[in-house]
């Protein structure tokens, strides 16, 4: 008989990308991943930093998105999509669950676009939303 090894249960406030319940909870498209990698390289961002996806109060419609490279902290939700490490605080994750982040370029400019199934509306500027 072989001895079974026990693994410590995951902290309730920290979810890893390999958790089957979290699959698709927060992801980036191939195009967005390529742009994120380009920015990381151009700005010489440390490899220990992840892309923080955050929701903040404000904007025309009540909430706005924020993206920046940051060190993960205790209590963050952790995801990996298209080879990009993402982190999100618990409060922001309530508004972001199921969101896909894309990068678009067009005549009106270029930027990251959030495809968030939890929103009930957005404003004309495209960078704020309501729930």
XYZ file of C-alpha atoms in Angstrom, residues 3 9 12 15 19 22 28-29 31 40 44 50-51 53-54 56 59 72 90 92 97 99 110 112 114 120 123 126:
28
model
C 0.705 6.369 1.654
C -6.869 23.225 0.812
C -11.130 30.530 0.155
C -8.415 30.914 -6.578
C -9.530 25.426 -10.478
C -12.783 29.290 -12.269
C -7.816 37.644 -22.376
C -7.967 37.078 -26.116
C -4.724 39.736 -29.470
C 5.631 44.066 -20.507
C 10.730 46.028 -18.730
C 0.878 40.053 -12.959
C -1.683 42.129 -14.823
C -7.678 43.790 -13.447
C -9.692 46.066 -11.207
C -13.243 51.180 -9.409
C -16.751 57.136 -14.709
C -0.044 39.730 -6.330
C -12.284 39.793 -4.492
C -13.593 43.562 -8.344
C -16.685 37.112 -13.426
C -15.262 38.846 -18.530
C -6.755 51.527 -29.921
C -8.393 47.186 -24.323
C -13.899 44.504 -21.786
C -26.439 46.519 -17.582
C -21.476 55.120 -21.531
C -16.663 52.884 -23.524
